[in-house]
mmCIF file of C-alpha atoms in Angstrom:
data_model
loop_
_atom_site.group_PDB
_atom_site.id
_atom_site.type_symbol
_atom_site.label_atom_id
_atom_site.label_comp_id
_atom_site.label_asym_id
_atom_site.label_seq_id
_atom_site.Cartn_x
_atom_site.Cartn_y
_atom_site.Cartn_z
ATOM 1 C CA UNK A 13 -10.372 -42.687 -10.131
ATOM 2 C CA UNK A 14 -8.163 -39.751 -11.152
ATOM 3 C CA UNK A 15 -10.985 -38.208 -13.194
ATOM 4 C CA UNK A 16 -13.418 -38.581 -10.279
ATOM 5 C CA UNK A 17 -10.903 -36.998 -7.932
ATOM 6 C CA UNK A 18 -10.381 -34.047 -10.293
ATOM 7 C CA UNK A 19 -14.141 -33.640 -10.667
ATOM 8 C CA UNK A 20 -14.624 -33.610 -6.881
ATOM 9 C CA UNK A 21 -11.799 -31.093 -6.500
ATOM 10 C CA UNK A 22 -13.425 -28.819 -9.061
ATOM 11 C CA UNK A 23 -16.784 -29.074 -7.267
ATOM 12 C CA UNK A 24 -15.157 -28.268 -3.912
ATOM 13 C CA UNK A 25 -13.397 -25.245 -5.375
ATOM 14 C CA UNK A 26 -16.631 -24.067 -6.953
ATOM 15 C CA UNK A 27 -18.371 -24.301 -3.588
ATOM 16 C CA UNK A 28 -15.586 -22.273 -1.996
ATOM 17 C CA UNK A 29 -16.054 -19.639 -4.683
ATOM 18 C CA UNK A 30 -19.781 -19.504 -3.985
ATOM 19 C CA UNK A 31 -19.079 -19.001 -0.286
ATOM 20 C CA UNK A 32 -16.543 -16.251 -0.980
ATOM 21 C CA UNK A 33 -18.796 -14.469 -3.468
ATOM 22 C CA UNK A 34 -21.964 -14.853 -1.392
ATOM 23 C CA UNK A 35 -23.886 -11.597 -1.175
ATOM 24 C CA UNK A 36 -24.824 -12.392 2.404
ATOM 25 C CA UNK A 37 -21.127 -12.432 3.301
ATOM 26 C CA UNK A 38 -19.870 -15.647 4.818
ATOM 27 C CA UNK A 39 -16.348 -14.711 5.834
ATOM 28 C CA UNK A 40 -15.921 -12.332 8.727
ATOM 29 C CA UNK A 41 -13.118 -10.194 10.049
ATOM 30 C CA UNK A 42 -11.409 -11.609 13.113
ATOM 31 C CA UNK A 43 -10.690 -9.169 15.920
ATOM 32 C CA UNK A 44 -6.915 -9.080 15.429
ATOM 33 C CA UNK A 45 -6.857 -9.592 11.692
ATOM 34 C CA UNK A 46 -8.320 -12.141 9.353
ATOM 35 C CA UNK A 47 -8.100 -15.845 9.915
ATOM 36 C CA UNK A 48 -8.368 -17.883 6.738
ATOM 37 C CA UNK A 49 -11.422 -20.068 6.816
ATOM 38 C CA UNK A 50 -13.048 -18.273 9.752
ATOM 39 C CA UNK A 51 -16.624 -18.477 8.514
ATOM 40 C CA UNK A 52 -19.934 -17.679 10.156
ATOM 41 C CA UNK A 53 -23.379 -16.456 9.249
ATOM 42 C CA UNK A 54 -23.737 -12.689 9.004
ATOM 43 C CA UNK A 55 -27.029 -12.911 10.890
ATOM 44 C CA UNK A 56 -25.315 -14.652 13.798
ATOM 45 C CA UNK A 57 -22.584 -12.015 14.069
ATOM 46 C CA UNK A 58 -24.273 -8.843 12.918
ATOM 47 C CA UNK A 59 -21.690 -6.670 14.682
ATOM 48 C CA UNK A 60 -18.780 -8.190 12.744
ATOM 49 C CA UNK A 61 -17.778 -6.324 9.556
ATOM 50 C CA UNK A 62 -17.639 -8.418 6.410
ATOM 51 C CA UNK A 63 -14.349 -9.272 4.787
ATOM 52 C CA UNK A 64 -14.083 -7.920 1.224
ATOM 53 C CA UNK A 65 -14.622 -10.606 -1.398
ATOM 54 C CA UNK A 66 -11.251 -9.987 -3.042
ATOM 55 C CA UNK A 67 -9.351 -10.412 0.242
ATOM 56 C CA UNK A 68 -11.217 -13.617 1.089
ATOM 57 C CA UNK A 69 -10.429 -14.808 -2.423
ATOM 58 C CA UNK A 70 -6.736 -13.970 -1.993
ATOM 59 C CA UNK A 71 -6.538 -15.899 1.283
ATOM 60 C CA UNK A 72 -8.113 -18.877 -0.462
ATOM 61 C CA UNK A 73 -6.123 -18.931 -3.688
ATOM 62 C CA UNK A 74 -2.846 -17.171 -2.821
ATOM 63 C CA UNK A 75 -1.840 -18.622 0.566
ATOM 64 C CA UNK A 76 1.869 -18.431 -0.296
ATOM 65 C CA UNK A 77 1.625 -14.638 -0.436
ATOM 66 C CA UNK A 78 -0.491 -14.312 2.709
ATOM 67 C CA UNK A 79 1.540 -16.173 5.314
ATOM 68 C CA UNK A 80 0.801 -13.529 7.983
ATOM 69 C CA UNK A 81 -2.694 -12.652 9.118
ATOM 70 C CA UNK A 82 -3.800 -9.535 7.241
ATOM 71 C CA UNK A 83 -4.520 -6.404 9.217
ATOM 72 C CA UNK A 84 -7.686 -4.297 9.118
ATOM 73 C CA UNK A 85 -5.998 -1.798 6.811
ATOM 74 C CA UNK A 86 -5.577 -4.548 4.209
ATOM 75 C CA UNK A 87 -9.322 -5.110 4.333
ATOM 76 C CA UNK A 88 -9.901 -1.381 3.898
ATOM 77 C CA UNK A 89 -7.640 -1.342 0.858
ATOM 78 C CA UNK A 90 -9.396 -4.279 -0.790
ATOM 79 C CA UNK A 91 -12.796 -2.909 0.187
ATOM 80 C CA UNK A 92 -12.045 0.521 -1.266
ATOM 81 C CA UNK A 93 -10.891 -1.066 -4.514
ATOM 82 C CA UNK A 94 -14.065 -3.140 -4.733
ATOM 83 C CA UNK A 95 -16.409 -0.258 -3.912
ATOM 84 C CA UNK A 96 -18.685 1.040 -6.631
ATOM 85 C CA UNK A 97 -17.717 4.502 -7.799
ATOM 86 C CA UNK A 98 -14.166 4.359 -6.397
ATOM 87 C CA UNK A 99 -12.601 5.955 -9.467
ATOM 88 C CA UNK A 100 -9.552 7.909 -8.222
ATOM 89 C CA UNK A 101 -7.753 6.417 -5.211
ATOM 90 C CA UNK A 102 -4.481 7.442 -3.551
ATOM 91 C CA UNK A 103 -3.119 5.306 -0.728
ATOM 92 C CA UNK A 104 0.033 5.856 1.333
ATOM 93 C CA UNK A 105 1.286 2.805 3.231
ATOM 94 C CA UNK A 106 4.562 1.838 4.940
ATOM 95 C CA UNK A 107 7.350 -0.153 3.406
ATOM 96 C CA UNK A 108 7.118 -3.901 3.983
ATOM 97 C CA UNK A 109 3.380 -3.895 4.695
ATOM 98 C CA UNK A 110 2.259 -5.919 1.633
ATOM 99 C CA UNK A 111 0.633 -2.994 -0.162
ATOM 100 C CA UNK A 112 1.976 -4.165 -3.532
ATOM 101 C CA UNK A 113 1.032 -7.784 -2.877
ATOM 102 C CA UNK A 114 -2.533 -6.661 -2.251
ATOM 103 C CA UNK A 115 -2.950 -4.000 -4.924
ATOM 104 C CA UNK A 116 -0.620 -5.082 -7.737
ATOM 105 C CA UNK A 117 -0.936 -8.860 -7.516
ATOM 106 C CA UNK A 118 -3.955 -10.170 -5.613
ATOM 107 C CA UNK A 119 -6.530 -7.566 -6.632
ATOM 108 C CA UNK A 120 -5.772 -7.564 -10.391
ATOM 109 C CA UNK A 121 -5.597 -11.365 -10.375
ATOM 110 C CA UNK A 122 -9.033 -11.472 -8.724
ATOM 111 C CA UNK A 123 -10.319 -9.029 -11.343
ATOM 112 C CA UNK A 124 -8.958 -11.281 -14.092
ATOM 113 C CA UNK A 125 -10.447 -14.487 -12.725
ATOM 114 C CA UNK A 126 -13.799 -12.920 -11.867
ATOM 115 C CA UNK A 127 -13.826 -10.826 -15.066
ATOM 116 C CA UNK A 128 -14.342 -7.610 -13.121
ATOM 117 C CA UNK A 129 -12.062 -5.679 -15.505
ATOM 118 C CA UNK A 130 -11.226 -5.903 -19.203
ATOM 119 C CA UNK A 131 -7.921 -4.053 -19.566
ATOM 120 C CA UNK A 132 -5.497 -3.681 -16.649
ATOM 121 C CA UNK A 133 -2.259 -1.672 -16.599
ATOM 122 C CA UNK A 134 0.354 -1.876 -13.831
ATOM 123 C CA UNK A 135 2.868 0.981 -13.665
ATOM 124 C CA UNK A 136 5.978 1.290 -11.485
ATOM 125 C CA UNK A 137 8.976 3.642 -11.546
ATOM 126 C CA UNK A 138 10.872 1.045 -13.586
ATOM 127 C CA UNK A 139 9.164 -1.007 -16.282
ATOM 128 C CA UNK A 140 11.113 -4.078 -15.122
ATOM 129 C CA UNK A 141 9.329 -3.967 -11.752
ATOM 130 C CA UNK A 142 5.925 -3.734 -13.414
ATOM 131 C CA UNK A 143 6.965 -6.630 -15.621
ATOM 132 C CA UNK A 144 7.686 -8.687 -12.497
ATOM 133 C CA UNK A 145 4.118 -8.166 -11.273
ATOM 134 C CA UNK A 146 2.734 -9.301 -14.628
ATOM 135 C CA UNK A 147 5.132 -12.250 -14.593
ATOM 136 C CA UNK A 148 3.890 -13.260 -11.122
ATOM 137 C CA UNK A 149 0.279 -13.032 -12.286
ATOM 138 C CA UNK A 150 1.140 -15.094 -15.341
ATOM 139 C CA UNK A 151 2.772 -17.725 -13.130
ATOM 140 C CA UNK A 152 -0.367 -18.017 -10.986
ATOM 141 C CA UNK A 153 -2.581 -18.399 -14.053
ATOM 142 C CA UNK A 154 -0.309 -21.093 -15.465
ATOM 143 C CA UNK A 155 0.666 -23.029 -12.339
ATOM 144 C CA UNK A 156 -1.851 -22.439 -9.533
ATOM 145 C CA UNK A 157 -3.774 -25.718 -9.505
ATOM 146 C CA UNK A 158 -6.601 -24.335 -7.356
ATOM 147 C CA UNK A 159 -7.123 -21.430 -9.738
ATOM 148 C CA UNK A 160 -7.112 -23.702 -12.769
ATOM 149 C CA UNK A 161 -9.562 -26.113 -11.133
ATOM 150 C CA UNK A 162 -11.941 -23.294 -10.239
ATOM 151 C CA UNK A 163 -11.677 -21.074 -13.322
ATOM 152 C CA UNK A 164 -10.275 -23.314 -16.008
ATOM 153 C CA UNK A 165 -7.127 -22.691 -18.009
ATOM 154 C CA UNK A 166 -7.057 -18.926 -18.548
ATOM 155 C CA UNK A 167 -3.590 -19.047 -20.060
ATOM 156 C CA UNK A 168 -4.879 -20.024 -23.507
ATOM 157 C CA UNK A 169 -4.704 -16.683 -25.337
ATOM 158 C CA UNK A 170 -7.934 -15.558 -26.954
ATOM 159 C CA UNK A 171 -7.904 -14.574 -30.614
ATOM 160 C CA UNK A 172 -10.431 -12.119 -31.985
ATOM 161 C CA UNK A 173 -10.594 -10.873 -35.532
ATOM 162 C CA UNK A 174 -11.098 -7.284 -34.407
ATOM 163 C CA UNK A 175 -7.893 -6.949 -32.392
ATOM 164 C CA UNK A 176 -5.414 -9.642 -33.381
ATOM 165 C CA UNK A 177 -2.399 -7.417 -32.859
ATOM 166 C CA UNK A 178 -3.107 -6.958 -29.160
ATOM 167 C CA UNK A 179 -4.995 -10.117 -28.289
ATOM 168 C CA UNK A 180 -3.492 -13.523 -28.345
ATOM 169 C CA UNK A 181 -0.261 -12.371 -26.689
ATOM 170 C CA UNK A 182 1.167 -14.161 -23.679
ATOM 171 C CA UNK A 183 4.416 -12.504 -22.600
ATOM 172 C CA UNK A 184 5.934 -11.044 -19.454
ATOM 173 C CA UNK A 185 4.811 -7.514 -20.363
ATOM 174 C CA UNK A 186 1.458 -8.153 -22.039
ATOM 175 C CA UNK A 187 -0.909 -11.070 -21.765
ATOM 176 C CA UNK A 188 -4.516 -11.735 -22.698
ATOM 177 C CA UNK A 189 -6.458 -14.540 -21.051
ATOM 178 C CA UNK A 190 -8.765 -17.013 -22.735
ATOM 179 C CA UNK A 191 -11.654 -14.884 -21.446
ATOM 180 C CA UNK A 192 -10.301 -11.773 -23.160
ATOM 181 C CA UNK A 193 -8.917 -9.901 -20.136
ATOM 182 C CA UNK A 194 -5.651 -8.085 -20.866
ATOM 183 C CA UNK A 195 -2.961 -6.991 -18.399
ATOM 184 C CA UNK A 196 0.130 -5.011 -19.324
ATOM 185 C CA UNK A 197 3.225 -3.560 -17.641
ATOM 186 C CA UNK A 198 4.444 0.033 -17.978
ATOM 187 C CA UNK A 199 7.146 2.251 -16.542
ATOM 188 C CA UNK A 200 6.298 5.680 -15.129
ATOM 189 C CA UNK A 201 6.537 8.392 -17.753
ATOM 190 C CA UNK A 202 5.686 5.967 -20.555
ATOM 191 C CA UNK A 203 3.156 6.821 -23.233
ATOM 192 C CA UNK A 204 -0.328 5.329 -23.161
ATOM 193 C CA UNK A 205 -1.155 5.406 -26.816
ATOM 194 C CA UNK A 206 -1.876 1.920 -28.058
ATOM 195 C CA UNK A 207 -2.979 0.586 -24.676
ATOM 196 C CA UNK A 208 -6.543 0.148 -25.887
ATOM 197 C CA UNK A 209 -7.363 -3.479 -26.653
ATOM 198 C CA UNK A 210 -10.152 -3.757 -29.171
ATOM 199 C CA UNK A 211 -12.870 -1.426 -27.856
ATOM 200 C CA UNK A 212 -11.518 -1.554 -24.296
ATOM 201 C CA UNK A 213 -9.446 1.269 -22.888
ATOM 202 C CA UNK A 214 -7.714 0.555 -19.545
ATOM 203 C CA UNK A 215 -10.397 0.257 -16.874
ATOM 204 C CA UNK A 216 -7.936 -0.447 -14.046
ATOM 205 C CA UNK A 217 -4.635 1.437 -13.823
ATOM 206 C CA UNK A 218 -2.411 0.728 -10.818
ATOM 207 C CA UNK A 219 0.461 3.163 -10.228
ATOM 208 C CA UNK A 220 2.605 1.403 -7.641
ATOM 209 C CA UNK A 221 5.667 3.291 -6.332
ATOM 210 C CA UNK A 222 5.964 5.370 -9.498
ATOM 211 C CA UNK A 223 8.384 7.849 -7.890
ATOM 212 C CA UNK A 224 12.103 7.133 -7.812
ATOM 213 C CA UNK A 225 14.453 8.384 -5.096
ATOM 214 C CA UNK A 226 16.984 10.100 -7.369
ATOM 215 C CA UNK A 227 14.353 11.743 -9.585
ATOM 216 C CA UNK A 228 12.116 13.017 -6.814
ATOM 217 C CA UNK A 229 14.883 15.318 -5.554
ATOM 218 C CA UNK A 230 14.517 17.424 -8.703
ATOM 219 C CA UNK A 231 11.595 19.849 -8.750
ATOM 220 C CA UNK A 232 11.554 19.641 -12.528
ATOM 221 C CA UNK A 233 11.218 15.850 -12.415
ATOM 222 C CA UNK A 234 8.458 16.071 -9.797
ATOM 223 C CA UNK A 235 6.437 18.449 -11.964
ATOM 224 C CA UNK A 236 7.077 16.299 -15.008
ATOM 225 C CA UNK A 237 5.588 13.277 -13.246
ATOM 226 C CA UNK A 238 2.547 15.286 -12.130
ATOM 227 C CA UNK A 239 1.955 16.453 -15.703
ATOM 228 C CA UNK A 240 2.306 12.879 -16.955
ATOM 229 C CA UNK A 241 -0.315 11.608 -14.513
ATOM 230 C CA UNK A 242 -2.709 14.426 -15.346
ATOM 231 C CA UNK A 243 -2.189 14.585 -19.107
ATOM 232 C CA UNK A 244 -1.343 11.008 -20.073
ATOM 233 C CA UNK A 245 -2.602 8.503 -17.507
ATOM 234 C CA UNK A 246 -5.893 10.019 -16.387
ATOM 235 C CA UNK A 247 -7.190 10.699 -19.926
ATOM 236 C CA UNK A 248 -6.340 7.095 -20.894
ATOM 237 C CA UNK A 249 -8.694 5.695 -18.252
ATOM 238 C CA UNK A 250 -11.937 4.228 -19.547
ATOM 239 C CA UNK A 251 -15.201 5.890 -18.475
ATOM 240 C CA UNK A 252 -16.076 4.381 -15.107
ATOM 241 C CA UNK A 253 -12.560 2.960 -14.812
ATOM 242 C CA UNK A 254 -10.393 2.944 -11.722
ATOM 243 C CA UNK A 255 -7.021 4.588 -11.069
ATOM 244 C CA UNK A 256 -4.981 3.773 -7.961
ATOM 245 C CA UNK A 257 -1.797 5.604 -6.968
ATOM 246 C CA UNK A 258 -0.053 3.659 -4.218
ATOM 247 C CA UNK A 259 3.264 3.906 -2.430
ATOM 248 C CA UNK A 260 5.327 5.543 0.283
ATOM 249 C CA UNK A 261 5.953 9.281 0.495
ATOM 250 C CA UNK A 262 9.644 9.699 -0.304
ATOM 251 C CA UNK A 263 9.664 13.506 -0.574
ATOM 252 C CA UNK A 264 7.613 16.182 1.156
ATOM 253 C CA UNK A 265 6.717 17.699 -2.260
ATOM 254 C CA UNK A 266 6.212 14.418 -4.122
ATOM 255 C CA UNK A 267 3.241 13.574 -6.307
ATOM 256 C CA UNK A 268 1.844 11.140 -3.752
ATOM 257 C CA UNK A 269 2.181 13.735 -0.986
ATOM 258 C CA UNK A 270 0.406 16.388 -3.058
ATOM 259 C CA UNK A 271 -2.536 14.233 -4.142
ATOM 260 C CA UNK A 272 -4.145 15.057 -0.790
ATOM 261 C CA UNK A 273 -4.653 18.670 -1.941
ATOM 262 C CA UNK A 274 -8.271 18.666 -3.067
ATOM 263 C CA UNK A 275 -7.959 22.150 -4.545
ATOM 264 C CA UNK A 276 -5.308 20.913 -6.988
ATOM 265 C CA UNK A 277 -6.438 17.282 -7.275
ATOM 266 C CA UNK A 278 -10.228 17.263 -6.841
ATOM 267 C CA UNK A 279 -12.254 14.052 -6.502
ATOM 268 C CA UNK A 280 -9.322 11.987 -5.238
ATOM 269 C CA UNK A 281 -10.001 9.603 -2.350
ATOM 270 C CA UNK A 282 -6.843 9.953 -0.246
ATOM 271 C CA UNK A 283 -5.772 7.943 2.790
ATOM 272 C CA UNK A 284 -2.541 7.575 4.776
ATOM 273 C CA UNK A 285 -1.507 4.557 6.858
ATOM 274 C CA UNK A 286 1.422 4.711 9.288
ATOM 275 C CA UNK A 287 3.274 1.768 10.781
ATOM 276 C CA UNK A 288 3.051 3.195 14.302
ATOM 277 C CA UNK A 289 0.281 5.259 15.839
ATOM 278 C CA UNK A 290 -0.166 6.628 19.352
ATOM 279 C CA UNK A 291 -3.424 5.811 21.089
ATOM 280 C CA UNK A 292 -4.662 6.534 24.579
ATOM 281 C CA UNK A 293 -5.701 3.812 26.963
ATOM 282 C CA UNK A 294 -8.438 3.900 29.569
ATOM 283 C CA UNK A 295 -5.866 5.232 32.032
ATOM 284 C CA UNK A 296 -5.208 8.286 29.853
ATOM 285 C CA UNK A 297 -1.671 7.174 29.006
ATOM 286 C CA UNK A 298 -0.329 6.973 25.465
ATOM 287 C CA UNK A 299 0.495 3.621 23.919
ATOM 288 C CA UNK A 300 2.034 2.727 20.571
ATOM 289 C CA UNK A 301 -0.075 0.559 18.293
ATOM 290 C CA UNK A 302 1.133 -1.234 15.176
ATOM 291 C CA UNK A 303 -0.634 -1.068 11.827
ATOM 292 C CA UNK A 304 0.128 -4.745 11.082
ATOM 293 C CA UNK A 305 0.863 -6.381 14.441
ATOM 294 C CA UNK A 306 1.125 -9.923 13.086
ATOM 295 C CA UNK A 307 4.033 -8.978 10.802
ATOM 296 C CA UNK A 308 5.382 -5.795 12.392
ATOM 297 C CA UNK A 309 4.671 -5.738 16.157
ATOM 298 C CA UNK A 310 5.532 -2.587 18.073
ATOM 299 C CA UNK A 311 8.803 -3.955 19.464
ATOM 300 C CA UNK A 312 9.971 -4.954 15.986
ATOM 301 C CA UNK A 313 9.177 -1.489 14.635
ATOM 302 C CA UNK A 314 11.232 0.101 17.412
ATOM 303 C CA UNK A 315 14.131 -2.168 16.477
ATOM 304 C CA UNK A 316 13.710 -1.167 12.832
ATOM 305 C CA UNK A 317 13.788 2.505 13.810
ATOM 306 C CA UNK A 318 17.104 1.947 15.581
ATOM 307 C CA UNK A 319 18.445 -0.024 12.618
ATOM 308 C CA UNK A 320 17.655 2.455 9.828
ATOM 309 C CA UNK A 321 17.656 5.671 11.854
ATOM 310 C CA UNK A 322 14.842 8.037 12.761
ATOM 311 C CA UNK A 323 14.910 10.082 9.547
ATOM 312 C CA UNK A 324 14.681 7.042 7.258
ATOM 313 C CA UNK A 325 12.064 5.428 9.502
ATOM 314 C CA UNK A 326 9.890 8.545 9.453
ATOM 315 C CA UNK A 327 10.005 8.582 5.655
ATOM 316 C CA UNK A 328 9.553 4.898 4.884
ATOM 317 C CA UNK A 329 7.219 3.848 7.702
ATOM 318 C CA UNK A 330 5.513 6.994 8.999
ATOM 319 C CA UNK A 331 4.798 8.939 5.777
ATOM 320 C CA UNK A 332 6.818 11.831 7.184
ATOM 321 C CA UNK A 333 9.776 12.773 4.957
ATOM 322 C CA UNK A 334 11.668 15.732 6.389
ATOM 323 C CA UNK A 335 12.576 18.730 4.245
ATOM 324 C CA UNK A 336 16.286 19.460 4.766
ATOM 325 C CA UNK A 337 15.793 23.160 4.035
ATOM 326 C CA UNK A 338 13.463 23.664 7.010
ATOM 327 C CA UNK A 339 14.899 21.097 9.401
ATOM 328 C CA UNK A 340 15.386 22.716 12.812
ATOM 329 C CA UNK A 341 18.070 20.307 13.943
ATOM 330 C CA UNK A 342 20.524 18.677 11.567
ATOM 331 C CA UNK A 343 22.071 15.294 12.458
ATOM 332 C CA UNK A 344 25.620 16.638 12.072
ATOM 333 C CA UNK A 345 24.926 19.182 14.814
ATOM 334 C CA UNK A 346 24.274 16.482 17.399
ATOM 335 C CA UNK A 347 27.402 15.245 19.191
ATOM 336 C CA UNK A 348 27.884 13.323 22.406
ATOM 337 C CA UNK A 349 29.795 14.967 25.240
ATOM 338 C CA UNK A 350 31.187 14.041 28.651
ATOM 339 C CA UNK A 351 29.506 15.736 31.624
ATOM 340 C CA UNK A 352 32.885 15.996 33.370
ATOM 341 C CA UNK A 353 34.079 18.393 30.642
ATOM 342 C CA UNK A 354 31.512 21.034 31.618
ATOM 343 C CA UNK A 355 32.211 23.878 34.014
ATOM 344 C CA UNK A 356 28.931 24.794 35.671
ATOM 345 C CA UNK A 357 30.080 28.405 36.068
ATOM 346 C CA UNK A 358 30.030 28.800 32.271
ATOM 347 C CA UNK A 359 26.513 27.448 31.864
ATOM 348 C CA UNK A 360 23.000 28.817 31.995
ATOM 349 C CA UNK A 361 20.650 26.017 33.033
ATOM 350 C CA UNK A 362 17.214 25.834 31.429
ATOM 351 C CA UNK A 363 14.139 23.641 31.523
ATOM 352 C CA UNK A 364 11.353 23.521 28.916
ATOM 353 C CA UNK A 365 7.972 21.844 29.289
ATOM 354 C CA UNK A 366 5.473 21.064 26.532
ATOM 355 C CA UNK A 367 2.320 19.877 28.330
ATOM 356 C CA UNK A 368 -0.154 17.656 26.525
ATOM 357 C CA UNK A 369 -3.126 19.846 25.587
ATOM 358 C CA UNK A 370 -5.622 17.035 25.964
ATOM 359 C CA UNK A 371 -6.222 13.357 25.414
ATOM 360 C CA UNK A 372 -8.264 13.804 22.247
ATOM 361 C CA UNK A 373 -5.516 15.621 20.339
ATOM 362 C CA UNK A 374 -3.025 12.817 20.873
ATOM 363 C CA UNK A 375 -0.145 15.122 21.961
ATOM 364 C CA UNK A 376 2.758 13.864 24.057
ATOM 365 C CA UNK A 377 3.840 15.482 27.324
ATOM 366 C CA UNK A 378 7.498 16.491 26.893
ATOM 367 C CA UNK A 379 10.123 17.897 29.250
ATOM 368 C CA UNK A 380 13.677 18.991 28.392
ATOM 369 C CA UNK A 381 16.532 19.945 30.707
ATOM 370 C CA UNK A 382 19.610 21.575 29.246
ATOM 371 C CA UNK A 383 22.312 24.196 29.465
ATOM 372 C CA UNK A 384 23.664 26.927 27.202
ATOM 373 C CA UNK A 385 27.334 27.864 27.277
ATOM 374 C CA UNK A 386 27.650 31.594 28.050
ATOM 375 C CA UNK A 387 30.502 32.137 25.560
ATOM 376 C CA UNK A 388 30.120 29.595 22.733
ATOM 377 C CA UNK A 389 26.327 29.358 22.695
ATOM 378 C CA UNK A 390 26.527 25.562 22.494
ATOM 379 C CA UNK A 391 23.381 23.879 23.810
ATOM 380 C CA UNK A 392 23.819 20.823 26.021
ATOM 381 C CA UNK A 393 20.971 18.390 26.639
ATOM 382 C CA UNK A 394 21.305 17.128 30.194
ATOM 383 C CA UNK A 395 20.294 13.744 31.528
ATOM 384 C CA UNK A 396 17.241 13.734 33.785
ATOM 385 C CA UNK A 397 17.788 11.838 37.048
#
């Protein structure tokens, strides 16, 4: 009975894999995200975009990591990674929006199980963080019953006479599956010599949050990291391999911020996602929209802005770090005052208006009412009534 049950489970999992991998595309994007198991024929819903195979796979085999409905930007990320010819990718995404779960766990695990890659390297600003990703992948390969039923036991290290030193290892920093796929953890700035496994140089390198807050403040450290990416990481990539740089922009002159400059970094596919965007409705008014409404609805993002402060929110969620040297208004300049303390005879009252230039540009209409003290020059922002 137990053997029959295991055999039926394996058959069911195999059928699910066939559905997920079907070229005709059986799993479709839901309007507000992606509902696991929402399947339909592509001919019946021709207008619906297809869910990337790797995302559908992740929803099937990694449900513990995908407890919230993914957003369309998750599908774009998986789809861009799957796309043929996507060699150099840079993606900026907000904190807490599952970018690492998608790119540093689910996608490499899919590549391992489906044998899409031969040699995978995960890099973070601390080697211990990269090690945690490899450890999580190892745990799934060892303990995920659905994965084992569908793909067999991949945790039996493969031994080959041509590369015994690298193959056959099964640790938290380097492991090789029974099918010969290797994944290894690195810290940013580390050397890449010796990362080749047999004839296979790294064909997937994931640089996930490789910049560290204290180091990015130093121009010397920023340039050092740029040189490392250009002179160490990129040359180590196998021909036709894939390099992804992923994270949040933590400095206006950071590596991730500068990768958008095509004159300096040609051939990079660069995209920025922000937690909040302003869109116009049919009535011409502006409305805030959330990047991942199922996890971070607009109201929750406003609460988060109040909790961490505008400057931190702009950096971590809006890809907009502010350069202190060019900041027009500094926080320490802003102080509350009591209206009763003001003598109107000492004030010059002013009003400034910044009209929206048009719906298509997405500008806000702004109005400011204030006063300037004739003697001290202090500017008072007045309350509109």
